[in-house]
XYZ file of C-alpha atoms in Angstrom:
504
model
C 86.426 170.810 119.689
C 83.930 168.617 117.873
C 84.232 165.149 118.231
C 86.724 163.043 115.717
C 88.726 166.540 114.918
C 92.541 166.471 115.456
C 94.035 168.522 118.081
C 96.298 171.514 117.263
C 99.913 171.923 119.648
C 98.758 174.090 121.622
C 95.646 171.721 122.806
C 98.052 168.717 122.912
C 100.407 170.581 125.924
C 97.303 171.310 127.517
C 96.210 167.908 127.449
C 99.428 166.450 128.640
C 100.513 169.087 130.708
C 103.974 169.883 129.276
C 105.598 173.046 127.206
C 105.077 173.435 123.497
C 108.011 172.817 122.980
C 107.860 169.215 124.140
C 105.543 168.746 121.784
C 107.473 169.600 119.304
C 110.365 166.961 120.868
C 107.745 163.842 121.014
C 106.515 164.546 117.285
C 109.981 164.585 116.388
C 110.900 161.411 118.180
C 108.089 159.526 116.864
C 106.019 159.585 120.306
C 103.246 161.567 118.506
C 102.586 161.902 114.669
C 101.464 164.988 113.045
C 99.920 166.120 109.913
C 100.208 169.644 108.381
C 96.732 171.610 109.476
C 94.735 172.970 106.649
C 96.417 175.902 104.840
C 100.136 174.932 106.036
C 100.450 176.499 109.248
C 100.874 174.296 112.336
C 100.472 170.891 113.103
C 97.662 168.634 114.149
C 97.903 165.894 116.147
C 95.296 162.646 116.748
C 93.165 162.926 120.068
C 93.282 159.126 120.252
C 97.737 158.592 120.216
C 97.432 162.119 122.354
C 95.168 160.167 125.016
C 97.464 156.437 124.898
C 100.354 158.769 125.581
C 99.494 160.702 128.676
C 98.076 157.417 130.355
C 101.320 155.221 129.768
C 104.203 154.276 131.768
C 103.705 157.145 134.367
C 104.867 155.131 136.888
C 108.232 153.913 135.799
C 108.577 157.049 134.197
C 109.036 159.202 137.356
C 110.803 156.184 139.361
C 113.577 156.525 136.850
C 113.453 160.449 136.064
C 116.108 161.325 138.430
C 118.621 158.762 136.688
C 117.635 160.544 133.486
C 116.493 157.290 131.557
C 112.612 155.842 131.786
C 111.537 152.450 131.008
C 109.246 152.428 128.196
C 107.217 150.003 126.575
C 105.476 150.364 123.493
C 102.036 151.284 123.417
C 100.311 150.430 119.792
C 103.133 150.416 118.231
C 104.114 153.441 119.292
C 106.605 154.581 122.675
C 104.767 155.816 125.030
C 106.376 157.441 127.661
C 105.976 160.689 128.788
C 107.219 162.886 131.751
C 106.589 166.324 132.582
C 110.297 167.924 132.096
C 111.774 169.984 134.619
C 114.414 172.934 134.496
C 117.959 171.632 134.898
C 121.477 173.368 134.126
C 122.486 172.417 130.069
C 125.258 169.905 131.110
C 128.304 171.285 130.784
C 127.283 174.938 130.996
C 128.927 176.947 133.486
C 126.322 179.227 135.709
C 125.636 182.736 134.193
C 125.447 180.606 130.631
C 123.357 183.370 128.606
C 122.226 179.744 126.629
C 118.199 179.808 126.788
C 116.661 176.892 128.495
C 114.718 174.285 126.015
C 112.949 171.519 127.561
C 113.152 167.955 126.119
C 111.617 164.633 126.433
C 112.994 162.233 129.273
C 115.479 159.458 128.555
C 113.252 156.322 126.573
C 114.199 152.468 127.218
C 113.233 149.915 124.811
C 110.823 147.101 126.481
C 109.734 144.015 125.183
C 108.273 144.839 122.214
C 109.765 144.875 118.658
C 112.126 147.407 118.579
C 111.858 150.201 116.475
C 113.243 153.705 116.253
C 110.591 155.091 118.306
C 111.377 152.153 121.192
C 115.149 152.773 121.192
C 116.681 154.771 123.856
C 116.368 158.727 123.571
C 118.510 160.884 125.293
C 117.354 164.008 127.251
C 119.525 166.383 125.586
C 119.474 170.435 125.791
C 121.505 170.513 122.507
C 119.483 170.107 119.427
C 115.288 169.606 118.491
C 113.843 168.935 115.297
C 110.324 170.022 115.308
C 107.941 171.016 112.486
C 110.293 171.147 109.726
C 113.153 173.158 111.818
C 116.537 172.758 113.270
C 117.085 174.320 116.448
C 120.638 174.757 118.424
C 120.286 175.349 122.254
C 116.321 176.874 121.377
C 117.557 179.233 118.784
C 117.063 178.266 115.123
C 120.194 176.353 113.988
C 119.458 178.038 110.372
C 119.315 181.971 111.596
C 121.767 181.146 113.883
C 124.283 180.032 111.567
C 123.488 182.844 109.303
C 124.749 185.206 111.781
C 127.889 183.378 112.902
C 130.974 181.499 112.290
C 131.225 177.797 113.118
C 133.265 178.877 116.024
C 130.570 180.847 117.534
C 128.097 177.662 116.680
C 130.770 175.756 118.587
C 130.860 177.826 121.137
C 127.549 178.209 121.786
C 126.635 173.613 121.396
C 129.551 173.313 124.191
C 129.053 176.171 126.275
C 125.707 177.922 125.662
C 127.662 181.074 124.952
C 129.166 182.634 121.652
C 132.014 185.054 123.441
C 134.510 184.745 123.289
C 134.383 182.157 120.424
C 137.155 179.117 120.243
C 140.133 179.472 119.128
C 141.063 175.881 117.088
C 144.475 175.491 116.997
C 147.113 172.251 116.510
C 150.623 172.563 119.064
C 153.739 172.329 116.841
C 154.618 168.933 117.822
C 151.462 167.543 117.291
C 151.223 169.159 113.985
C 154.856 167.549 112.943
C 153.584 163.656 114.230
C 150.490 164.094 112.149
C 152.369 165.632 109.025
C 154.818 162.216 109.502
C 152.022 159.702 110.347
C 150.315 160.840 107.433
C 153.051 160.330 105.247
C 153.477 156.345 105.261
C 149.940 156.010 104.988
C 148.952 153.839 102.232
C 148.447 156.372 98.905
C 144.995 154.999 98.521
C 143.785 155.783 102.099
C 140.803 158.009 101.899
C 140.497 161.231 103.660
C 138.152 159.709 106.489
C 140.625 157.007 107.407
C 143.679 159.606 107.493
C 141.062 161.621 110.222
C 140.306 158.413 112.731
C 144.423 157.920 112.471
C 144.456 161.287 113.128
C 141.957 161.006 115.948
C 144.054 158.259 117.601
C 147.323 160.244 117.034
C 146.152 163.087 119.257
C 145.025 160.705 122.056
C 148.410 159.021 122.113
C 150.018 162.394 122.487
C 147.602 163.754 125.293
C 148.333 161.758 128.409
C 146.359 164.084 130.195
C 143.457 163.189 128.069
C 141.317 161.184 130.978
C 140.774 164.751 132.397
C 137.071 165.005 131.511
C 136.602 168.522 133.689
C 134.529 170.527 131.696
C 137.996 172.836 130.905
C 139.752 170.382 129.940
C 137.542 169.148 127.699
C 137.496 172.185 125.829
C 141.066 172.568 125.774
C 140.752 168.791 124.038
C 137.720 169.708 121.568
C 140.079 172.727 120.447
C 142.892 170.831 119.479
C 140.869 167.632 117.898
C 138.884 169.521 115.707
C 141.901 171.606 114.356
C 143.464 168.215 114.098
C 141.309 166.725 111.412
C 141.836 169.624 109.345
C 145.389 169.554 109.828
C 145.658 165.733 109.120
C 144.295 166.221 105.689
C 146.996 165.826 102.684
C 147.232 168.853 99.868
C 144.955 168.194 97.181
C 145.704 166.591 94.205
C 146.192 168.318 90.856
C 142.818 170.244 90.814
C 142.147 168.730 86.975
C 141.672 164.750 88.386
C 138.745 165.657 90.486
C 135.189 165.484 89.127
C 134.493 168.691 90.222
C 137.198 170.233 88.585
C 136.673 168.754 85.612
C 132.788 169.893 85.673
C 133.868 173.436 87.304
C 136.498 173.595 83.942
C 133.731 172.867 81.610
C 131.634 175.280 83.317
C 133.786 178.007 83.263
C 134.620 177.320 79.529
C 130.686 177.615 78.895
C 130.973 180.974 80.574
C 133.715 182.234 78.260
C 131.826 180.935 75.208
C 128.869 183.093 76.417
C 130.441 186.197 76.878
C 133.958 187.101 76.591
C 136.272 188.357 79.423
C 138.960 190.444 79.595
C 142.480 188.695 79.026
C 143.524 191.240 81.947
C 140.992 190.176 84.107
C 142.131 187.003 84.246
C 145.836 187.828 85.001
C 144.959 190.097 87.512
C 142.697 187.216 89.408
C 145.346 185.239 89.068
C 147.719 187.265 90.825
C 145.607 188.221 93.430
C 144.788 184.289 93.939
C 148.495 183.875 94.375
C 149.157 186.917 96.278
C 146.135 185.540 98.786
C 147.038 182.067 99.100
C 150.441 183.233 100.542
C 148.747 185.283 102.746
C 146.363 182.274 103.802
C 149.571 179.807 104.345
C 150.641 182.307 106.690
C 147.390 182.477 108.694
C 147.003 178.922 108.706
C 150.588 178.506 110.052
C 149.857 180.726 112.581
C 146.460 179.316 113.692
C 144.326 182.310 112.970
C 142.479 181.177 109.756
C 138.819 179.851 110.802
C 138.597 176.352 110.339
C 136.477 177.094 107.138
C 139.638 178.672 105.499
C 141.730 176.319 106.248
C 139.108 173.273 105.537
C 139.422 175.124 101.481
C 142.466 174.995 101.681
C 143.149 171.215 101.988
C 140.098 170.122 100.492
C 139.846 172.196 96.850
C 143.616 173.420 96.930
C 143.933 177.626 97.165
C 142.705 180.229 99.589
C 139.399 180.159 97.825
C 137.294 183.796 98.195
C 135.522 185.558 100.563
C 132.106 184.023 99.153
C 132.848 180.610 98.632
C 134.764 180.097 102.404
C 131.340 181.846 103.771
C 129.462 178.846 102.223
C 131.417 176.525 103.332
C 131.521 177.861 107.369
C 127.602 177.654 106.462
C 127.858 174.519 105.843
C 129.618 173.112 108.881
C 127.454 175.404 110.883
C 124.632 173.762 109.610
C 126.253 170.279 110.425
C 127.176 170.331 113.282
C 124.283 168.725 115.703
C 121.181 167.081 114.249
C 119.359 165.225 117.414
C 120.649 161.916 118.276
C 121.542 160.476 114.816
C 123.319 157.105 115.233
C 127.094 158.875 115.139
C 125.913 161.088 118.070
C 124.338 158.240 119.745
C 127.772 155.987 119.366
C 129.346 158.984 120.476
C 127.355 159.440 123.869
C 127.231 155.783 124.408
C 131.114 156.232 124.872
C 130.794 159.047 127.136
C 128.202 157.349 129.031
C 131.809 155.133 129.975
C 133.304 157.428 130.298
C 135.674 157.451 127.687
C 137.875 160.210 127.071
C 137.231 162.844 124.281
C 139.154 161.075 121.765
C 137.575 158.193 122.059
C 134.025 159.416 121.950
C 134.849 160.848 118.777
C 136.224 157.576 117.326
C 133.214 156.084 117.972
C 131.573 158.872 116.074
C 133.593 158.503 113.555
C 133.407 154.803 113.307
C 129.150 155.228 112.908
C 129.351 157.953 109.932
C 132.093 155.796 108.234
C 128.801 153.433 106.855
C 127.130 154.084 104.161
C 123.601 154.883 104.869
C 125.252 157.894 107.062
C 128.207 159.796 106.213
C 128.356 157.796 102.673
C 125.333 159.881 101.356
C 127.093 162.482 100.385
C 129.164 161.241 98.099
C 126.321 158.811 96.337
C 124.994 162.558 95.715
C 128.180 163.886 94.357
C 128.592 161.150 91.735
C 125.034 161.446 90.448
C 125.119 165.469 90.281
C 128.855 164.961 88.577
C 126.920 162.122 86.046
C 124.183 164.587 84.990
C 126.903 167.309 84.696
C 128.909 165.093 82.606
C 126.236 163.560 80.395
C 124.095 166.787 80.106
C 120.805 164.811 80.495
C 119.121 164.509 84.048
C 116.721 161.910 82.110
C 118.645 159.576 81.110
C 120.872 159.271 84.418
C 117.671 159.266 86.318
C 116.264 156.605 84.178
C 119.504 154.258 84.520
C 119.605 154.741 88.316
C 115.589 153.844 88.475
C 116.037 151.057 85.759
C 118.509 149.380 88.416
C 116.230 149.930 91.262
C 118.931 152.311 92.667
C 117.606 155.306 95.045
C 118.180 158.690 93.729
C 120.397 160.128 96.564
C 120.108 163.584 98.350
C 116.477 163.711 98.480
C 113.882 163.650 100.936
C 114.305 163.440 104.959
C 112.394 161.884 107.487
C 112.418 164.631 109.838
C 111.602 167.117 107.477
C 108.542 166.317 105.343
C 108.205 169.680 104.080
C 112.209 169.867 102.966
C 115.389 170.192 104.965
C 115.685 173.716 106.266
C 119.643 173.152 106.163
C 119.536 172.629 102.786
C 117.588 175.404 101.323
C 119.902 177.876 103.740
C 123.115 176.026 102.008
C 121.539 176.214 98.475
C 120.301 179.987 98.768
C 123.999 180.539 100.097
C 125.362 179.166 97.118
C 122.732 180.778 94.257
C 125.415 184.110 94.789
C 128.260 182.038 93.354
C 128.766 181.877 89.959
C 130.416 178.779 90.045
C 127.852 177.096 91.631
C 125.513 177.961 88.630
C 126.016 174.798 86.647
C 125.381 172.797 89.397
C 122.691 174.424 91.019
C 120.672 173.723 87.418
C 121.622 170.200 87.229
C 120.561 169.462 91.029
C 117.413 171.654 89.955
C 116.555 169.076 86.798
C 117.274 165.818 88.975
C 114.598 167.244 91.204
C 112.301 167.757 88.796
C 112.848 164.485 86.186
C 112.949 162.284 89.357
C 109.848 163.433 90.931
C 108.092 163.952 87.930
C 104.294 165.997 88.559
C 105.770 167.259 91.618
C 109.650 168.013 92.105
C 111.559 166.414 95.196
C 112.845 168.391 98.231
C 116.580 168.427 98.351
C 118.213 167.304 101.593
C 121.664 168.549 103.132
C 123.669 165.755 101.266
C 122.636 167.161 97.333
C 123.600 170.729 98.948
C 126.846 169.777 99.841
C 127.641 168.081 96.616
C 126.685 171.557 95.217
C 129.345 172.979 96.962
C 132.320 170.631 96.666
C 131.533 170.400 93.049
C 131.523 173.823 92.397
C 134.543 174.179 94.806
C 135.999 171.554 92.162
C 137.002 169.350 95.446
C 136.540 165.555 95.693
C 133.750 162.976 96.031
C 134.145 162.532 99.437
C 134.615 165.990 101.040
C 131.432 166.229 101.804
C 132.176 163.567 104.194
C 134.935 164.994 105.437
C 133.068 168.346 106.067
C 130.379 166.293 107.398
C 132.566 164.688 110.155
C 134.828 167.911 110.972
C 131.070 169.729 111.903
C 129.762 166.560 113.650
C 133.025 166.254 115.547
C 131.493 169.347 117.534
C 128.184 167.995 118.453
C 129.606 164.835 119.296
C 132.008 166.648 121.945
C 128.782 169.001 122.873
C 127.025 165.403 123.451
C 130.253 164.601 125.875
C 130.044 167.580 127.615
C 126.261 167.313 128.339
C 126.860 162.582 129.020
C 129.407 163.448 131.304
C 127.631 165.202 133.798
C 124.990 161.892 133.728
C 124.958 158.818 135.928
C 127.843 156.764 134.449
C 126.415 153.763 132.019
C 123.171 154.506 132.391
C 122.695 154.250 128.320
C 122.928 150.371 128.493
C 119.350 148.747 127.142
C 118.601 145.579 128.039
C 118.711 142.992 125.655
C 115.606 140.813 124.858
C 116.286 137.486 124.294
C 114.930 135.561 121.046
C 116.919 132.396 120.754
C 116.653 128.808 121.354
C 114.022 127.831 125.167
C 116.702 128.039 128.118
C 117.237 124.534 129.161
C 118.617 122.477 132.683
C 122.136 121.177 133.349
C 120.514 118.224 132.743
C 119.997 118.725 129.296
């Protein structure tokens, strides 16, 4: 290699003596940047930042490997830690896992230096790894993966590295009655997120065995909690006050305009659609819907068809572990105490409630429902840029290239028709509001596809947001609890007033 030229992957595991796949883990936790090589394929990497890297922090690195966490200081503005992984058990897998191992960068520290998201604490995790513009689960490919499964086999295989047999999400009678009464003499106006953390908190108070944080018995919890967000959420409203409706309605009159159907068509849908969503109340009753099915079901009204419940079970699969984002990290900060199941997921729960997390969603739900509405992707993207107001559910920072969840989600839903409508109108805000070159959809406009075309409200795709995350944040408590107890505690660096005497 000539002198000055950037270094490909391959040369940078050489040069620091770890996997490729490491590599892969520090580019994606800001400990190396990469650029795209020419032609597209691979990454490059700077010989310089490569070099700074494998020199720092050795020392403290390996003192504190066997705690899991390594004190790390910056080094140019840049963490600079690095330790050679080695091969441990995925916490919370149970020997003969078939789960493939994937190494993954030791624990970071912040030090004194100003503290940015490369200098805050990362957890060695065997979960999830963004690297070069894809999602992987437990070292398979979170998007193939999830094409080939149900979001109980994804669950299955964040908490125990194994897809068979899958879990089995289910509510007990009695809890199912406290929720259903709980819910009721909550305030009208309570959204859908706050009636899950009540939720949350109900299930805790009714689990007194819920300290119990064997690995079993943390299953047996994850089962019931997840089941018992779905089940806390109310019947939807009349399916005409929701913009989605109203925009599906308008869509679907379009259609009819266009080309005329069959009078008997329509009855005959219609009775099917009635004869299926008594057969869906029955499986739900009886705990054998997927939670996909019975998601529909609460949060667009209706059993909803084969196709469109696929989409959605896409979508949670998709959702359901994305590295340490700050919900996950609130979430193993709590399990770092110790705290019981319920609690790490409140935690979770209490990070996506702001808006620059779970809040994106529906900021891109009310600007695809605006275009819809108004018909003109210009002039909404005009008003939003007049007001110096972001146009939501574009662009990532993991994923220069695009988000590989949501082209999966999108390509899922080009075989609806329903989706048509909205699929064009996220397709014009792309292009209007990048202008010479269109922008890259993220996960968030992709799920405002989907509840808009399932005509369900502006913030499901919250709600679907937090009923997928629920399971990497319990995947995440598995994995913390078999840790040294508080070890994610930082210390703090002081920047107030000079310390002065008791004489003072």
């Amino acid at each position: 290699m000539g002198h000055g030229e950037r270094l490909t992957s391959r040369e940078v595991a050489e040069r620091l003596g770890v996997k490729l796949e490491t590599v892969y883990a520090y580019a994606s936790r800001g400990l190396l940047h990469s650029q795209r090589a020419a032609g597209g394929r691979g990454s490059t990497f700077d010989p310089a930042e490569v070099e700074r890297l494998r020199t720092a922090g050795h020392a403290r690195a390996r003192a504190a490997a066997a705690n899991g966490t390594v004190a790390v200081d910056g080094v140019d503005g840049v963490a600079g830690a690095d330790v050679p992984e080695r091969e441990v058990p995925a916490a919370g897998t149970p020997s003969g896992s078939t789960g493939p191992a994937v190494a993954a960068p030791a624990v970071g520290v912040a030090g004194a230096g100003a503290l940015r998201g490369g200098d805050l604490p990362a957890v060695r995790t065997r979960l999830t790894l963004v690297a070069d513009g894809r999602l992987y689960y437990r070292g398979v490919d979170a998007v193939e993966f999830v094409a080939r499964h149900r979001f109980e086999d994804v669950a299955g295989w964040l908490w125990r590295g194994r897809t068979d047999p899958a879990p089995v999400f289910t509510v007990p009678p009695d809890l199912a009655a406290t929720l259903e009464r709980v819910g009721g003499i909550l305030p009208a106006r309570s959204r859908l997120t706050d009636r899950m953390r009540v939720a949350v908190s109900v299930a805790a108070a009714s689990d007194p065995l819920r300290f119990d944080l064997r690995e079993d018995s943390v299953l047996l919890t994850a089962r019931t909690l997840v089941a018992a967000l779905v089940e806390a959420l109310p019947a939807p409203p009349e399916a005409s006050q929701t913009a989605g409706a109203r925009a599906t309605a308008r869509a679907a009159e379009s259609a009819r305009a266009a080309e005329s159907v069959g009078a008997a068509e329509s009855v005959g849908a219609a009775a099917m659609t009635e004869s299926a969503a008594m057969t869906g109340a029955a499986e739900s009753a009886g705990e054998r819907a997927g939670i996909a099915a019975r998601l529909w079901g609460r949060l667009a009204g209706g059993p909803g068809d084969t196709a469109a419940i696929a989409c959605l079970d896409r979508a949670l699969g998709l959702l359901a572990d994305h590295d340490l984002a700050v919900s996950t990290f609130a979430a193993r900060v709590a399990a770092s105490a110790r705290a019981d199941p319920y609690a790490v997921v409140s935690a979770g729960l209490a990070a996506l409630d702001g808006p620059l997390h779970g809040g994106a969603s529906r900021l891109a739900y009310r600007l695809l429902a605006e275009v819809v509405d108004r018909g003109d992707a210009v002039v909404v993207v005009s008003e939003h840029l007049r007001a110096d107001q972001r146009i939501p559910g574009f662009g990532h920072g993991l994923y220069p290239d695009g988000d590989p969840r949501a082209r999966a989600l999108l390509a899922a839903l080009a075989a609806l028709p329903a989706a048509k409508t909205f699929l064009t109108a996220a397709g014009e805000i792309a292009r209007v509001a990048g202008r010479e070159r269109a922008l890259r959809p993220n996960v968030d406009l992709a799920l405002a596809v989907l509840t808009m075309a399932a005509g369900m409200p502006a913030e499901a795709g919250e709600v679907i947001f937090a009923v997928a995350r629920t399971v990497g944040w319990l995947a995440h408590a598995l994995e913390e609890y078999q840790e040294t107890p508080l070890r994610l505690r930082p210390r703090g660096v002081y920047a107030g007033p000079p310390v002065t005497g008791p004489e003072a």
